[in-house]
mmCIF file of C-alpha atoms in Angstrom:
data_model
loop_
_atom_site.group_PDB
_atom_site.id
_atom_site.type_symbol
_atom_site.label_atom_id
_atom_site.label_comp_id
_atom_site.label_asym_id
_atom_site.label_seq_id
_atom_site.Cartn_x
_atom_site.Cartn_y
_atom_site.Cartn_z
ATOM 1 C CA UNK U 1 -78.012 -42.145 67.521
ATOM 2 C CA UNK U 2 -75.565 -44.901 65.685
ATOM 3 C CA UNK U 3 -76.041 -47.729 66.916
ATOM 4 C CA UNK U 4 -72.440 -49.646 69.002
ATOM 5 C CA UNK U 5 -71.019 -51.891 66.991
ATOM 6 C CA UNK U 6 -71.855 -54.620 69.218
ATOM 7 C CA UNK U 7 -75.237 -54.375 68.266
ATOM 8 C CA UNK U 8 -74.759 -53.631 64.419
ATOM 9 C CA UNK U 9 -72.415 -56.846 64.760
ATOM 10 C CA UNK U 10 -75.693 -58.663 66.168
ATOM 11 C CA UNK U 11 -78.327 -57.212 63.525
ATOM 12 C CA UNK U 12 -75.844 -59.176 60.960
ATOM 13 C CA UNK U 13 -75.788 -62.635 62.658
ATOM 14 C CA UNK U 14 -79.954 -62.070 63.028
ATOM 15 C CA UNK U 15 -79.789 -61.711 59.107
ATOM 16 C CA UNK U 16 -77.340 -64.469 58.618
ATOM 17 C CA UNK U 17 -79.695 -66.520 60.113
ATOM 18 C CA UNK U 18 -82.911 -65.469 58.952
ATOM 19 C CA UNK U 19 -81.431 -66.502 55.345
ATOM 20 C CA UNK U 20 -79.613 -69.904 56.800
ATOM 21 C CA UNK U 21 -82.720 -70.520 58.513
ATOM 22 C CA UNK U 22 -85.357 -69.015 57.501
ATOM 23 C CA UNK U 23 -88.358 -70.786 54.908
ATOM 24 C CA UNK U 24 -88.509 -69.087 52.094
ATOM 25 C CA UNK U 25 -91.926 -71.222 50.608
ATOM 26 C CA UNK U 26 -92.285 -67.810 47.864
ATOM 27 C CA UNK U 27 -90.452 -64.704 47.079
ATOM 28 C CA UNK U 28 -92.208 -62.553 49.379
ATOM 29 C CA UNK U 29 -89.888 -62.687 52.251
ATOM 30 C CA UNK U 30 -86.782 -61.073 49.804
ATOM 31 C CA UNK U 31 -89.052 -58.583 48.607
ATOM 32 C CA UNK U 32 -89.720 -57.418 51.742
ATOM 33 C CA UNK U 33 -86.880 -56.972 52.761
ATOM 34 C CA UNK U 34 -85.751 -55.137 49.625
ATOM 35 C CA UNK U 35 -88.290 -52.780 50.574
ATOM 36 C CA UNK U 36 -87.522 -52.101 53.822
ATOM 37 C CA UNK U 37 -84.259 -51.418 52.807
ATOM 38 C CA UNK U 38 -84.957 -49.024 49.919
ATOM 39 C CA UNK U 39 -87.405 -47.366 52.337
ATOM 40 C CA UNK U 40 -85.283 -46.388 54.947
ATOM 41 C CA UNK U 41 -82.845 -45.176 52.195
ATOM 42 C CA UNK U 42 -85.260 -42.274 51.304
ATOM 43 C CA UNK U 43 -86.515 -41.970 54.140
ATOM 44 C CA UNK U 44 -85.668 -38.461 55.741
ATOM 45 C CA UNK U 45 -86.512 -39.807 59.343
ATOM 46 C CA UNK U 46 -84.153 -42.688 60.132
ATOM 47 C CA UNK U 47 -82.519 -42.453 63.564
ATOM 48 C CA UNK U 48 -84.691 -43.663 66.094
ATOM 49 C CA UNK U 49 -88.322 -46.124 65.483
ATOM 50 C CA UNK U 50 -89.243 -45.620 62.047
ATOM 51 C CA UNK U 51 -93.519 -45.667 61.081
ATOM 52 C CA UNK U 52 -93.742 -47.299 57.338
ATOM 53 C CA UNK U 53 -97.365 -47.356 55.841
ATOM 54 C CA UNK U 54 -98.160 -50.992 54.558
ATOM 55 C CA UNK U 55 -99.327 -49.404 51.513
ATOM 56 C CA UNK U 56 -95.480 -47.720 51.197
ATOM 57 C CA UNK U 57 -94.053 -51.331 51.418
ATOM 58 C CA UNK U 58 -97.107 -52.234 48.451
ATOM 59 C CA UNK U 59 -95.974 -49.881 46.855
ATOM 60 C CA UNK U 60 -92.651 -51.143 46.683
ATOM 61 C CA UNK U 61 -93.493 -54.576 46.150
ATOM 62 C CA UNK U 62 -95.660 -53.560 42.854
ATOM 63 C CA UNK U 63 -92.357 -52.032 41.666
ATOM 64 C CA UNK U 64 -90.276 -54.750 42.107
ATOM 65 C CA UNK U 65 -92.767 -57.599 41.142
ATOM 66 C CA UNK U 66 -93.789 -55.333 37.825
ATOM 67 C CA UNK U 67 -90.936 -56.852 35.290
ATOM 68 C CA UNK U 68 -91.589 -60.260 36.481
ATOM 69 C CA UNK U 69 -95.366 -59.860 35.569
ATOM 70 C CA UNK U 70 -94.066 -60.416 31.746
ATOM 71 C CA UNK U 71 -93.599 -64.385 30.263
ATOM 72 C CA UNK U 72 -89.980 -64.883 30.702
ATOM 73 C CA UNK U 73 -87.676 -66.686 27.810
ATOM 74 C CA UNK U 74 -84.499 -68.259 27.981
ATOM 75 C CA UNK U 75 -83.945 -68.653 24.167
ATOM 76 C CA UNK U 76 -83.764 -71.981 24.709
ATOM 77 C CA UNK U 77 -85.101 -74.746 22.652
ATOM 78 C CA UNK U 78 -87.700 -77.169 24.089
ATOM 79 C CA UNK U 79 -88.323 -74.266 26.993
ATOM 80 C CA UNK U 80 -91.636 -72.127 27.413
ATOM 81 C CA UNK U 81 -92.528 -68.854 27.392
ATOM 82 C CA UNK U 82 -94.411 -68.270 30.850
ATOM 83 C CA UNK U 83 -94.547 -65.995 33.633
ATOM 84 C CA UNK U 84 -92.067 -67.422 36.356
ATOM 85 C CA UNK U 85 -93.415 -68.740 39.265
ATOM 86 C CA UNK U 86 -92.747 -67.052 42.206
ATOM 87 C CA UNK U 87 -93.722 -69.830 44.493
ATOM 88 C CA UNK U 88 -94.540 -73.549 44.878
ATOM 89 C CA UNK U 89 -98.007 -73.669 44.195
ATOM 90 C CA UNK U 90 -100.310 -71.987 42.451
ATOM 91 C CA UNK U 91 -98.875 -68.015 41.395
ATOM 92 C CA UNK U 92 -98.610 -65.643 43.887
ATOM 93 C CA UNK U 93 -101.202 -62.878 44.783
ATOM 94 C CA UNK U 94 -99.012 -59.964 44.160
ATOM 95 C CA UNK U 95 -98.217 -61.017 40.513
ATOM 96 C CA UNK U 96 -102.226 -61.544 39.548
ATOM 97 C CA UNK U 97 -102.915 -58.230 41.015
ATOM 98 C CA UNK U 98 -100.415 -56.757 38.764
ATOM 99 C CA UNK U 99 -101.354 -58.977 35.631
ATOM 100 C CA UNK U 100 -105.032 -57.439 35.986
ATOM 101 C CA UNK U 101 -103.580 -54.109 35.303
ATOM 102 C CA UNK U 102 -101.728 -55.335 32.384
ATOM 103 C CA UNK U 103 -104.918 -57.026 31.168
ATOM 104 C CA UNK U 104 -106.210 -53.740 31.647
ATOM 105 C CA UNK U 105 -103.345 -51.869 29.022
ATOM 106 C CA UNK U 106 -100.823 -50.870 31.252
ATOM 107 C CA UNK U 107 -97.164 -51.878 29.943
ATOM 108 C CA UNK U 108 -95.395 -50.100 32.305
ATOM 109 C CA UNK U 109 -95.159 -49.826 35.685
ATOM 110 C CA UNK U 110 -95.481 -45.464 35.241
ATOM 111 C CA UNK U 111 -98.627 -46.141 33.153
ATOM 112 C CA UNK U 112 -100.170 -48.555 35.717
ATOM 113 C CA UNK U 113 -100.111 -45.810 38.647
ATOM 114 C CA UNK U 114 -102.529 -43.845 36.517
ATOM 115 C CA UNK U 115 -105.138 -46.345 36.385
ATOM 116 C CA UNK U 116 -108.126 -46.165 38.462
ATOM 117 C CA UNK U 117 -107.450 -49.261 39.772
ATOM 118 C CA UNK U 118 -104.067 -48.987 41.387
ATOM 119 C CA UNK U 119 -105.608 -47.581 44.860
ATOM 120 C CA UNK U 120 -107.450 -50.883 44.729
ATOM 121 C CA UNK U 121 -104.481 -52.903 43.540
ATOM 122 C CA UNK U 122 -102.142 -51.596 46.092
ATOM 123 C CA UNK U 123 -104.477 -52.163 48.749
ATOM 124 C CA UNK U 124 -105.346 -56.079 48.084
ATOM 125 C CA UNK U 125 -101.061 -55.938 47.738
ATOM 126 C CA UNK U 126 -101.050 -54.637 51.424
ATOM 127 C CA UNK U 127 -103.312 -57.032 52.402
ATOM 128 C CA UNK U 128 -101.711 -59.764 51.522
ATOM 129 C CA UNK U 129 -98.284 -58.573 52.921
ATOM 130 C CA UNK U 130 -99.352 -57.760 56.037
ATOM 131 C CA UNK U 131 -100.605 -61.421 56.447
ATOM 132 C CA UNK U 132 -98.016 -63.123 54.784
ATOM 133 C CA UNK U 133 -94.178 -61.689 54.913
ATOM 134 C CA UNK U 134 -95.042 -59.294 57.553
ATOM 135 C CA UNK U 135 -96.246 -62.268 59.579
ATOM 136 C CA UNK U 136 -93.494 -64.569 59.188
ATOM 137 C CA UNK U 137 -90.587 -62.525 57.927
ATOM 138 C CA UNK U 138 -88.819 -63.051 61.453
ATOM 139 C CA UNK U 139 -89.083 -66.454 62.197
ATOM 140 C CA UNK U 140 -86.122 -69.147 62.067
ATOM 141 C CA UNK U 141 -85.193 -71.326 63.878
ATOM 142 C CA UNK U 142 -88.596 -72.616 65.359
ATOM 143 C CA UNK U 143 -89.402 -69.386 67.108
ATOM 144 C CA UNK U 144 -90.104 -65.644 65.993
ATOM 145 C CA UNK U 145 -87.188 -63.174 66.690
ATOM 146 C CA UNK U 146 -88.485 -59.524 66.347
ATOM 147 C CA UNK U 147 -85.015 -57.901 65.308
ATOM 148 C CA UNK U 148 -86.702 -55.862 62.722
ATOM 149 C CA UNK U 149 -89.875 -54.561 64.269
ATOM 150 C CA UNK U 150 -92.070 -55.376 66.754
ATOM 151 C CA UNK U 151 -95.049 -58.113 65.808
ATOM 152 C CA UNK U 152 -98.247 -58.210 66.088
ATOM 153 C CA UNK U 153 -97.849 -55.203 64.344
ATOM 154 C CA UNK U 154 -100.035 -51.977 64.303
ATOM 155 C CA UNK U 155 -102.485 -51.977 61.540
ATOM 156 C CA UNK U 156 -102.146 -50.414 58.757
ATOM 157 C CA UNK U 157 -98.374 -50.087 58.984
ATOM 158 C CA UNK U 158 -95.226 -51.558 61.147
ATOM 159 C CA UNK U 159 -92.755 -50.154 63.258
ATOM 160 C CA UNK U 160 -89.194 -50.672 62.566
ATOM 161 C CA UNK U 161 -86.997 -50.977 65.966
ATOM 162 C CA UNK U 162 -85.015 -48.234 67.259
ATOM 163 C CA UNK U 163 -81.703 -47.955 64.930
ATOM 164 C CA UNK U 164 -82.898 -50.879 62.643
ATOM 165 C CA UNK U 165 -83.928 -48.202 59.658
ATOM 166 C CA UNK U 166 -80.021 -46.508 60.318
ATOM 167 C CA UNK U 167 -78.464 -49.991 60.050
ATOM 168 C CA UNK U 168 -80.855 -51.134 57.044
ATOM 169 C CA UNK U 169 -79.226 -48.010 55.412
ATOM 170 C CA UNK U 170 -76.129 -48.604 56.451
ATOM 171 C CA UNK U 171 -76.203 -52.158 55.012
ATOM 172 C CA UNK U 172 -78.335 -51.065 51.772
ATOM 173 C CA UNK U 173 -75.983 -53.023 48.862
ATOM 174 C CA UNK U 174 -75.054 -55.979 51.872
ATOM 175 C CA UNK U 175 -78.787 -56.716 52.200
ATOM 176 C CA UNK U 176 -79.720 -56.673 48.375
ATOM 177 C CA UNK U 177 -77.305 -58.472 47.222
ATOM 178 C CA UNK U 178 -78.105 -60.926 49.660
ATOM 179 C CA UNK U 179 -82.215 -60.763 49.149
ATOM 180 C CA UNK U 180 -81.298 -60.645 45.078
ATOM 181 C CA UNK U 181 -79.134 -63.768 45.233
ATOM 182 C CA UNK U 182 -81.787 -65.532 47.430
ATOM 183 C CA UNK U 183 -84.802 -64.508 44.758
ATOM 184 C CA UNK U 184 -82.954 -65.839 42.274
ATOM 185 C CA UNK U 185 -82.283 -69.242 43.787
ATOM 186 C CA UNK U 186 -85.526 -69.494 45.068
ATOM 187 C CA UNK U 187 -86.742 -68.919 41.443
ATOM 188 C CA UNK U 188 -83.978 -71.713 39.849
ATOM 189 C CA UNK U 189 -84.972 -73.885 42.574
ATOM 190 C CA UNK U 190 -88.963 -74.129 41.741
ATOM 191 C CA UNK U 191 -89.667 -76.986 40.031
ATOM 192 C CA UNK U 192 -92.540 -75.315 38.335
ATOM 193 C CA UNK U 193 -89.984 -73.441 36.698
ATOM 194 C CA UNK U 194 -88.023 -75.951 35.287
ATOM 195 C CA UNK U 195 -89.503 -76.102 31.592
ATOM 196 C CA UNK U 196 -89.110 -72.113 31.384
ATOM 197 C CA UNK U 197 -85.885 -72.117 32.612
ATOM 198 C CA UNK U 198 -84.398 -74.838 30.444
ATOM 199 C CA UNK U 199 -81.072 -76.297 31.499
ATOM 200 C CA UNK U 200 -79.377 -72.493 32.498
ATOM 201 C CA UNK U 201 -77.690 -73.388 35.535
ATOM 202 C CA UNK U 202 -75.768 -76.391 33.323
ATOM 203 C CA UNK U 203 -72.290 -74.139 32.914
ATOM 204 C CA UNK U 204 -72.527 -73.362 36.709
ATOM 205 C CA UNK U 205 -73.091 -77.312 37.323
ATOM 206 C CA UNK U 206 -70.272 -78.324 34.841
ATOM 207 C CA UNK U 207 -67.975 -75.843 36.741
ATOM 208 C CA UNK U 208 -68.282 -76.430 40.308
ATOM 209 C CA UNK U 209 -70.573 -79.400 40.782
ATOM 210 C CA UNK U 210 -69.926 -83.375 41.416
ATOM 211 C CA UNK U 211 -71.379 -85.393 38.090
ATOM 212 C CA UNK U 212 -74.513 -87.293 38.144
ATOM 213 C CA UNK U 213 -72.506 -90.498 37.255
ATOM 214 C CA UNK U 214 -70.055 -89.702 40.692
ATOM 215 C CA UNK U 215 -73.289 -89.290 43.201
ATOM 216 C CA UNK U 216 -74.204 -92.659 41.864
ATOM 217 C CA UNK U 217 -70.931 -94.503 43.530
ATOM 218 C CA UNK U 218 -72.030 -92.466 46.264
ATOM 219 C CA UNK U 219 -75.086 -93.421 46.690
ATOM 220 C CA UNK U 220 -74.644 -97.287 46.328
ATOM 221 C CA UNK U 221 -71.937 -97.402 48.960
ATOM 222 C CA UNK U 222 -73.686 -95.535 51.163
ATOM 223 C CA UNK U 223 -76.701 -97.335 50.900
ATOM 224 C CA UNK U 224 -74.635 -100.564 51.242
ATOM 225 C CA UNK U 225 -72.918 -99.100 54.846
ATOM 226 C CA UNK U 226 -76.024 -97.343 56.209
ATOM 227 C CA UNK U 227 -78.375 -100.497 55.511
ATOM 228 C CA UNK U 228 -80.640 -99.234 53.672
ATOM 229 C CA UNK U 229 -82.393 -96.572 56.152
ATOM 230 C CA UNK U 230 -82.261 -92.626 55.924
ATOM 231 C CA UNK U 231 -79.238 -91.370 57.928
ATOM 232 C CA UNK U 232 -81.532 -88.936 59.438
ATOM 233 C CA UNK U 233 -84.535 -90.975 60.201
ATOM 234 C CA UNK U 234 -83.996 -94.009 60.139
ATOM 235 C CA UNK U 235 -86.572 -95.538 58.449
ATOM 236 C CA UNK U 236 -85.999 -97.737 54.659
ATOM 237 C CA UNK U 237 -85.127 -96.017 52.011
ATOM 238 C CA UNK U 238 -87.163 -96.116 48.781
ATOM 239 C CA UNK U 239 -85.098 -96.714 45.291
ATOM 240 C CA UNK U 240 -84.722 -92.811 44.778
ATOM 241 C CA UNK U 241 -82.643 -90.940 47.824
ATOM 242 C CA UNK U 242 -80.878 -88.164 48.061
ATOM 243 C CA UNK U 243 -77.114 -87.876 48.653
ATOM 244 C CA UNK U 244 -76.792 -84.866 51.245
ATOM 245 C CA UNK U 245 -74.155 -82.849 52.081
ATOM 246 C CA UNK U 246 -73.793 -83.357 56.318
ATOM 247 C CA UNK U 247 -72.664 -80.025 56.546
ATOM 248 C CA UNK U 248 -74.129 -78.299 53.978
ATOM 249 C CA UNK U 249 -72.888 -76.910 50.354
ATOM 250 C CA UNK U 250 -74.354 -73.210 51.255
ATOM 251 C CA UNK U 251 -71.255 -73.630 53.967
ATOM 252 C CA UNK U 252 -68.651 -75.233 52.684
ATOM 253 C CA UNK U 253 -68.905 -75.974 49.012
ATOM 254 C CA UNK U 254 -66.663 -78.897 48.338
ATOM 255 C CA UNK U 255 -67.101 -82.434 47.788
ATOM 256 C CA UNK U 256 -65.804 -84.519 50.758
ATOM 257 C CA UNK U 257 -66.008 -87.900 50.929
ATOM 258 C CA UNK U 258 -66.970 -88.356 54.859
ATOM 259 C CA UNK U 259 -69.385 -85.348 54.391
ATOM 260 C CA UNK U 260 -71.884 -87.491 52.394
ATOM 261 C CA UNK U 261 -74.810 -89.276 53.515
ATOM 262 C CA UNK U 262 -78.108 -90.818 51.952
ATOM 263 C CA UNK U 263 -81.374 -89.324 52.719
ATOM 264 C CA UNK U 264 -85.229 -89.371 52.103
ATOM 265 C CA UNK U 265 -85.846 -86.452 49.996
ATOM 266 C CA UNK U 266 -88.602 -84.794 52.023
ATOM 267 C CA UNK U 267 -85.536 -85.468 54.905
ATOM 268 C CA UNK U 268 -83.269 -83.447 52.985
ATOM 269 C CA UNK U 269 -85.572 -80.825 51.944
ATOM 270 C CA UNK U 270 -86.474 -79.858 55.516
ATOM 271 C CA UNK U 271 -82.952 -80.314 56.743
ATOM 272 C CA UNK U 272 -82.168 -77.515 53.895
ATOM 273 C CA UNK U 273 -79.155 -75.442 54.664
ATOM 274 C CA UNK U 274 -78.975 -76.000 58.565
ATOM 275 C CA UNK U 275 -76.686 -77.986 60.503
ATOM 276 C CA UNK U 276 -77.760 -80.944 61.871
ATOM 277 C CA UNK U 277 -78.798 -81.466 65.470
ATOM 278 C CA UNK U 278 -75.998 -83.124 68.004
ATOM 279 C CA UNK U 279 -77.931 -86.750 67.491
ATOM 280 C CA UNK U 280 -77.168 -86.662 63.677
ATOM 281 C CA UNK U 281 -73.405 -85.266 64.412
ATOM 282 C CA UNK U 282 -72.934 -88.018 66.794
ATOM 283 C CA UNK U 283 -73.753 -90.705 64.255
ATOM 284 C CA UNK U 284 -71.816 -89.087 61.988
ATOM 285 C CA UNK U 285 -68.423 -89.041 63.152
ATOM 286 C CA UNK U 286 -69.125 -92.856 64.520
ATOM 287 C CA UNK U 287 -70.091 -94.040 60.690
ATOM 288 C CA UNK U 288 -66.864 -92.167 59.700
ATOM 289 C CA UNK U 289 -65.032 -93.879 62.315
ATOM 290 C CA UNK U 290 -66.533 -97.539 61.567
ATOM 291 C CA UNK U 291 -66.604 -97.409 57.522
ATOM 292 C CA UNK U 292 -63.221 -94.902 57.093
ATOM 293 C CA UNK U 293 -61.454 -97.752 54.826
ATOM 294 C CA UNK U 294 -64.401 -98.231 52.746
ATOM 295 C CA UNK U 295 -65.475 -94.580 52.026
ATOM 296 C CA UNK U 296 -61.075 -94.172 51.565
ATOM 297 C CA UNK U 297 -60.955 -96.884 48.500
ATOM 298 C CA UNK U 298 -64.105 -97.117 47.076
ATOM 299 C CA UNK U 299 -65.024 -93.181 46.994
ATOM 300 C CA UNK U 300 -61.790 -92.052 45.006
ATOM 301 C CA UNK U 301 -62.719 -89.463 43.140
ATOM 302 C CA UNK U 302 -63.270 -87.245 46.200
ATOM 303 C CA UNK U 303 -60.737 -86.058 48.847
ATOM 304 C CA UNK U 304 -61.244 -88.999 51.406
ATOM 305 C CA UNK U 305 -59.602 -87.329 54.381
ATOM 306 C CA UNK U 306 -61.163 -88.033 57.274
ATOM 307 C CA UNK U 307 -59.547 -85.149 59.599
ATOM 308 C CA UNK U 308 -59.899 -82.530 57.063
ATOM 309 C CA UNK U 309 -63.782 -83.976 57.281
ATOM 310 C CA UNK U 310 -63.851 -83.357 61.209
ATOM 311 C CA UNK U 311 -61.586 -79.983 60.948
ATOM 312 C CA UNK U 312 -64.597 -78.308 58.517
ATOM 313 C CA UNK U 313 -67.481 -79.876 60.455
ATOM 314 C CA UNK U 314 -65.870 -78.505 63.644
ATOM 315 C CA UNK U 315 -65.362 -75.043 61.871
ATOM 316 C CA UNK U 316 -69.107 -74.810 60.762
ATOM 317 C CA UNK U 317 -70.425 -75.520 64.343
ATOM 318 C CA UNK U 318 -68.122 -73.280 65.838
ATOM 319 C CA UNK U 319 -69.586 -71.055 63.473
ATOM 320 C CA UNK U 320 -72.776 -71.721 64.063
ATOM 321 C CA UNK U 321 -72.659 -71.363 67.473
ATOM 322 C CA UNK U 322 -70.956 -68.132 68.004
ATOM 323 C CA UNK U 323 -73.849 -66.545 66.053
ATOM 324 C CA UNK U 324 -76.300 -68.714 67.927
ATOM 325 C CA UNK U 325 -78.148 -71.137 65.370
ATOM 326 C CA UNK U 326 -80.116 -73.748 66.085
ATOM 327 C CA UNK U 327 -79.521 -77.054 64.236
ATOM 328 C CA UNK U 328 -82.135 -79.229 62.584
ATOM 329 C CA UNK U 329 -83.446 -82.415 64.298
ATOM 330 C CA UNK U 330 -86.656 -83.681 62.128
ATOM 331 C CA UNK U 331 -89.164 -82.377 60.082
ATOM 332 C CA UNK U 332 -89.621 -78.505 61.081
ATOM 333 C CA UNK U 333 -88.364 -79.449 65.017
ATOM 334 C CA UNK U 334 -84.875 -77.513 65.940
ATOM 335 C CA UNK U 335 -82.768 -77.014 68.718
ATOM 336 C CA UNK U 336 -79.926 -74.744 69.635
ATOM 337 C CA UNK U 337 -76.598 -75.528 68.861
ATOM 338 C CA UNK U 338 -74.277 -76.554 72.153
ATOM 339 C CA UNK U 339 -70.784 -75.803 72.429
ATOM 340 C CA UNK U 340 -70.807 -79.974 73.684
ATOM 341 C CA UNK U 341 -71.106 -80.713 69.338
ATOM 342 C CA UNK U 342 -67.466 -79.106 69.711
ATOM 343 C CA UNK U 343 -66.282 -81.779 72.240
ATOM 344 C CA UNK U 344 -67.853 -84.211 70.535
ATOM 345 C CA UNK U 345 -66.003 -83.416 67.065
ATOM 346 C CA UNK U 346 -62.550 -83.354 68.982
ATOM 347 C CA UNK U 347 -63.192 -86.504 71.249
ATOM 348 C CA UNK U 348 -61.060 -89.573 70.179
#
């Protein structure tokens, strides 16, 4: 049975915001959804629940980790030849249980399922999916949101919803593209990374990103107007902060003056991609309101429009709200977004 449109229409927002929303602290979380899509793709039994073996998602996840399990390099000078890391600290489990098989002589992922130690290796891959993705795939937000399947799972395997395998067909390229893009930024993002990757992303900075030298008169005016403390927290600010985007880049990527503020790093980092919470909005549009002139003729090289500020933020909330995302408040604490941010955007 197809699932209505309403509810196809609501298995998209619950993926918008698993991306917006969700932490991604590794890869794993892209993978497996990668899998799940490719497995209800061939799978002949779609329309209704849908059983998948854990060791069918391993299976998948061996595949798709396999050409990553080789030192990557950019041709760059002054970069190194490593294996990429797929998460913050040290490598992930799935890529040393496929680097034992390559220790072992396998060079391709074909020659590797004849080894007598791929049962073994896809089993201590199932383990650790089931206790790591599998676990925490579905939460954003602050709470867990079972749109997928049902969790605690059944061992062994999990369940996938009634209709979710049609619609995870049905949205095959949607969802890769999406997972892809995601891997890839999570991968550009590691600092680990950063001496095998060399300075790749420096065309897509010199295209579409503010200069160094501009976030610097950013940062010293803003420091001047917020006194010194985090716009978030509150608390002093030490000589390195972050100028953050109020509503974020991933949203609306252009550089508005009003839209910046100065942050603690850590601040920023947890803040991520999410709207902030109605507190932060509030104190927002009143530091636009009480330092407009300055952030007009000392921030020129940015549009300085203070409407067209308020017009976007009220756009993303809007946004945000129809699909029903919670906004950040402070560290890993959220709340859901009210359709009172609204009012306050269009109050006087």
């Amino acid at each position: 049975m197809i699932p209505s449109a309403e509810r196809q229409l609501l298995f998209l927002q619950q993926l918008q915001r698993l991306f917006d929303e969700g932490e991604f602290v590794a890869t794993y979380k892209f993978a497996l959804l990668m899998a799940l899509a490719e497995i209800s793709v061939e799978s002949d039994h779609v329309d209704g629940k849908l059983e998948v073996p854990m060791i069918a998602i391993a299976e998948k996840f061996a595949e798709l980790y396999w050409p990553q399990t080789v030192p990557y390099s950019s041709g760059t000078a002054g970069t190194a030849t490593e294996i990429l890391y797929q998460n913050q600290g040290k490598q992930t489990a799935v890529v040393n249980a496929l680097l034992r098989l390559r220790q072992e002589g396998a060079t391709t992922i074909s020659e590797a399922k004849k080894y007598a130690s791929w049962s073994t290796t896809l089993r201590t891959i199932a383990r650790t999916v089931a206790e790591m993705p599998v676990k925490y795939l579905q939460n954003f937000g602050g709470t867990q949101i079972p749109f997928l399947y049902e969790y605690p799972n059944p061992s062994g395997k999990i369940v996938l919803n009634e209709g979710v395998a049609l619609m995870l067909r049905t949205f095959h390229s949607f969802i890769q593209q999406l997972a892809r893009a995601g891997w890839i930024t999570h991968i550009r993002k590691n600092k680990r990374n950063s001496l095998i990757l060399g300075q790749v992303d420096a065309l897509e900075s010199f295209m579409f990103e503010t200069p160094r030298s501009c976030l610097t008169q950013v940062s010293e005016l803003l420091r001047k107007i917020q006194s010194n403390k985090c716009f978030y927290c509150g608390s002093t600010l030490l000589n390195q902060a972050d100028v953050d985007h109020f509503v974020p880049w991933s949203k609306y990527p252009r550089d508005l003056a009003h839209n910046f503020v100065l942050a603690h790093a850590s601040c920023n980092r947890h803040k991520s991609d999410m709207l902030a919470a109605e507190r932060h909005l509030d104190n927002w549009l009143e530091r636009n309101l009480r330092y407009n002139m300055e952030m007009v003729y000392e921030l020129t090289n940015f549009s300085s429009d203070l409407e067209c500020s308020n017009r976007v933020a009220y756009w993303a909330y809007e946004q945000g709200i129809n699909i029903g995302s919670h906004s950040w408040v402070d560290k890993q604490l959220t709340e859901p977004l009210s359709r009172h941010c609204l009012g306050l955007i269009l109050s006087p």
